[in-house]
Tab-separated table of C-alpha atoms and ligand atoms in Angstrom:
chain	number	residue	atom	x	y	z
A	1	MET	CA	0.275	0.077	-0.245
A	2	THR	CA	1.585	3.268	-1.169
A	3	GLY	CA	0.559	6.867	1.062
A	4	ARG	CA	-0.038	7.507	4.370
A	5	HIS	CA	-3.232	5.448	5.275
A	6	VAL	CA	-5.576	5.457	8.328
A	7	LEU	CA	-8.450	3.456	9.238
A	8	VAL	CA	-11.644	4.369	10.369
A	9	LEU	CA	-13.328	1.498	12.409
A	10	GLN	CA	-17.028	1.612	12.873
A	11	GLY	CA	-18.896	-0.839	14.902
A	12	PRO	CA	-22.369	-2.676	14.937
A	13	ASN	CA	-25.557	-0.308	14.141
A	14	LEU	CA	-23.382	2.600	12.990
A	15	ASP	CA	-24.695	1.443	9.444
A	16	LEU	CA	-28.054	2.757	10.447
A	17	LEU	CA	-26.740	6.550	11.102
A	18	GLY	CA	-29.169	8.961	9.891
A	19	THR	CA	-32.378	7.091	11.191
A	20	ARG	CA	-31.214	5.214	14.090
A	21	GLU	CA	-32.040	7.217	17.317
A	22	PRO	CA	-31.382	10.728	15.765
A	23	GLU	CA	-32.008	12.602	19.062
A	24	ILE	CA	-28.774	10.648	20.324
A	25	TYR	CA	-26.737	10.386	17.110
A	26	GLY	CA	-27.579	13.064	14.815
A	27	SER	CA	-28.991	13.031	11.392
A	28	LEU	CA	-25.774	12.425	9.358
A	29	THR	CA	-25.393	9.150	7.890
A	30	LEU	CA	-22.136	7.346	7.935
A	31	GLY	CA	-21.543	8.013	4.225
A	32	GLU	CA	-21.754	11.651	5.022
A	33	ILE	CA	-19.671	11.556	8.226
A	34	GLY	CA	-16.623	9.572	6.422
A	35	ALA	CA	-17.069	12.355	3.531
A	36	ARG	CA	-16.281	15.063	6.192
A	37	MET	CA	-13.161	12.945	7.489
A	38	ASP	CA	-12.027	12.496	3.966
A	39	ARG	CA	-11.883	16.016	3.610
A	40	GLU	CA	-10.187	16.596	6.723
A	41	ALA	CA	-7.384	13.855	6.037
A	42	GLU	CA	-7.028	14.618	2.201
A	43	ALA	CA	-5.947	18.287	3.640
A	44	VAL	CA	-2.612	16.770	5.186
A	45	GLY	CA	-2.404	14.135	2.591
A	46	VAL	CA	-3.677	11.348	4.483
A	47	THR	CA	-6.130	8.850	2.824
A	48	LEU	CA	-8.914	7.276	5.162
A	49	ARG	CA	-9.732	3.686	4.377
A	50	HIS	CA	-13.207	3.083	5.869
A	51	VAL	CA	-14.804	-0.243	7.390
A	52	GLN	CA	-17.896	-1.086	8.994
A	53	SER	CA	-19.135	-4.167	9.995
A	54	ASN	CA	-21.999	-5.610	12.290
A	55	HIS	CA	-19.454	-8.573	12.917
A	56	GLU	CA	-16.964	-8.760	15.477
A	57	GLY	CA	-14.465	-10.679	13.578
A	58	VAL	CA	-14.700	-8.685	10.422
A	59	LEU	CA	-13.563	-5.677	12.777
A	60	VAL	CA	-10.906	-7.775	14.364
A	61	GLU	CA	-9.381	-8.739	10.836
A	62	ALA	CA	-9.926	-4.976	9.566
A	63	ILE	CA	-7.033	-4.294	12.771
A	64	HIS	CA	-4.788	-7.016	11.736
A	65	GLU	CA	-4.632	-5.813	8.118
A	66	ALA	CA	-3.902	-2.434	9.184
A	67	GLY	CA	-1.083	-4.115	11.255
A	68	ARG	CA	0.472	-5.585	8.185
A	69	ASP	CA	0.187	-2.964	5.638
A	70	GLY	CA	1.557	-0.116	7.036
A	71	THR	CA	-1.605	1.970	8.234
A	72	LEU	CA	-0.688	4.721	10.495
A	73	GLY	CA	-3.282	4.687	13.296
A	74	ALA	CA	-7.204	4.247	13.702
A	75	VAL	CA	-10.238	6.261	14.480
A	76	VAL	CA	-12.536	3.829	16.576
A	77	ASN	CA	-16.086	3.836	17.222
A	78	ALA	CA	-16.583	0.262	18.100
A	79	ALA	CA	-20.117	1.064	18.828
A	80	ALA	CA	-21.866	-1.618	21.194
A	81	TYR	CA	-18.519	-3.696	21.229
A	82	THR	CA	-16.652	-1.075	22.987
A	83	HIS	CA	-18.367	-2.501	25.879
A	84	THR	CA	-18.027	-5.715	25.454
A	85	SER	CA	-14.916	-6.853	23.128
A	86	VAL	CA	-11.963	-8.403	24.491
A	87	ALA	CA	-11.210	-9.263	21.018
A	88	LEU	CA	-11.199	-5.832	19.628
A	89	ARG	CA	-8.900	-4.949	22.527
A	90	ASP	CA	-6.618	-7.980	22.062
A	91	ALA	CA	-6.612	-6.925	18.281
A	92	LEU	CA	-5.863	-3.411	18.658
A	93	VAL	CA	-3.040	-4.149	21.328
A	94	ALA	CA	-1.459	-7.337	19.118
A	95	VAL	CA	-0.667	-5.034	16.042
A	96	ASP	CA	0.380	-2.132	18.012
A	97	LEU	CA	-1.844	0.083	16.136
A	98	PRO	CA	-2.352	3.930	17.441
A	99	PHE	CA	-6.002	4.699	17.618
A	100	VAL	CA	-8.300	7.451	19.039
A	101	GLU	CA	-11.703	5.986	20.213
A	102	VAL	CA	-14.552	8.174	19.222
A	103	HIS	CA	-18.524	8.238	20.114
A	104	LEU	CA	-20.829	10.322	19.054
A	105	SER	CA	-22.913	10.408	22.200
A	106	ASN	CA	-21.456	11.233	25.351
A	107	VAL	CA	-21.447	7.530	26.870
A	108	PHE	CA	-21.020	8.859	30.455
A	109	ALA	CA	-24.302	10.840	30.439
A	110	ARG	CA	-25.971	7.839	29.689
A	111	GLU	CA	-26.821	3.976	30.931
A	112	SER	CA	-24.093	2.995	33.309
A	113	PHE	CA	-23.148	-0.167	31.028
A	114	ARG	CA	-22.115	2.496	28.416
A	115	HIS	CA	-19.288	4.144	30.950
A	116	SER	CA	-16.850	1.293	30.582
A	117	SER	CA	-14.656	0.461	27.736
A	118	MET	CA	-12.540	-2.169	27.006
A	119	LEU	CA	-10.241	-0.116	24.342
A	120	ALA	CA	-9.776	3.351	26.189
A	121	ASP	CA	-6.937	2.553	28.344
A	122	ARG	CA	-4.960	1.747	25.250
A	123	ALA	CA	-6.329	4.711	23.318
A	124	ILE	CA	-4.485	7.675	23.164
A	125	GLY	CA	-7.365	9.529	23.757
A	126	VAL	CA	-11.427	9.284	23.816
A	127	VAL	CA	-13.568	11.824	22.333
A	128	SER	CA	-17.260	11.091	23.174
A	129	GLY	CA	-20.331	13.536	23.051
A	130	PHE	CA	-19.814	15.915	20.037
A	131	GLY	CA	-22.240	13.944	17.481
A	132	ALA	CA	-20.208	13.695	14.413
A	133	ASP	CA	-17.612	16.342	15.261
A	134	SER	CA	-16.231	13.536	17.441
A	135	TYR	CA	-14.767	11.680	14.413
A	136	ILE	CA	-13.366	15.031	13.337
A	137	LEU	CA	-11.572	15.745	16.624
A	138	GLY	CA	-10.553	12.379	16.821
A	139	LEU	CA	-9.101	12.464	13.567
A	140	ARG	CA	-7.363	15.457	14.471
A	141	GLY	CA	-5.929	14.282	17.884
A	142	LEU	CA	-4.640	11.198	16.054
A	143	LEU	CA	-2.712	13.076	13.083
A	144	ALA	CA	-1.252	15.587	15.465
A	145	ARG	CA	0.181	12.441	17.835
A	146	LEU	CA	1.286	10.906	14.608
A	147	ALA	CA	3.111	13.880	13.475
A	148	GLY	CA	4.796	13.956	16.902
B	201	DQA	C1	-21.769	4.801	20.223
B	201	DQA	C2	-22.081	4.564	22.093
B	201	DQA	C3	-22.242	2.999	22.348
B	201	DQA	O1	-22.671	2.840	23.553
B	201	DQA	C4	-23.506	2.571	21.675
B	201	DQA	O2	-23.445	1.109	21.687
B	201	DQA	C5	-23.027	2.809	19.897
B	201	DQA	C6	-22.693	4.230	19.832
B	201	DQA	C7	-21.662	6.327	19.921
B	201	DQA	O3	-21.362	6.456	19.028
B	201	DQA	O4	-22.182	7.235	20.922
B	201	DQA	O5	-23.845	1.874	19.188
B	201	DQA	O6	-20.357	3.924	20.393
């Protein structure tokens, strides 16, 4: 793979953004959020690889692939898997991929089961509660860290 790449990993049910609980997650679709991120990344010469899946193993394999192909880092909204997935945590740690955890909603202002994350302590940082801007802020934070 040539060029500077960042993985944008989207977990279960995020394919429904736009119609899914818009009072919590906003009205933008995943494609619209991705296009915003693409513009942000292009401005600094970075290409994004967008992966969304409702299947944990597909997300694990996307992380493995990023570990093999020279991907610089990842913006990760693991959605519900954030709170449950030892497998995603282990994959991110195994390939040593720098990542930022993002959430559209403020998970700490919601049900208590959303207050814990299997990923957060291994993340560069966490952005939660800014809607679609969480992704932009997370991407900027990741790129700033990668630039050293
Ligand atoms: C979410 C928050 C999670 O608790 C939830 O399961 C999601 C989306 C967010 O972006 O706010 O699916 O990650």
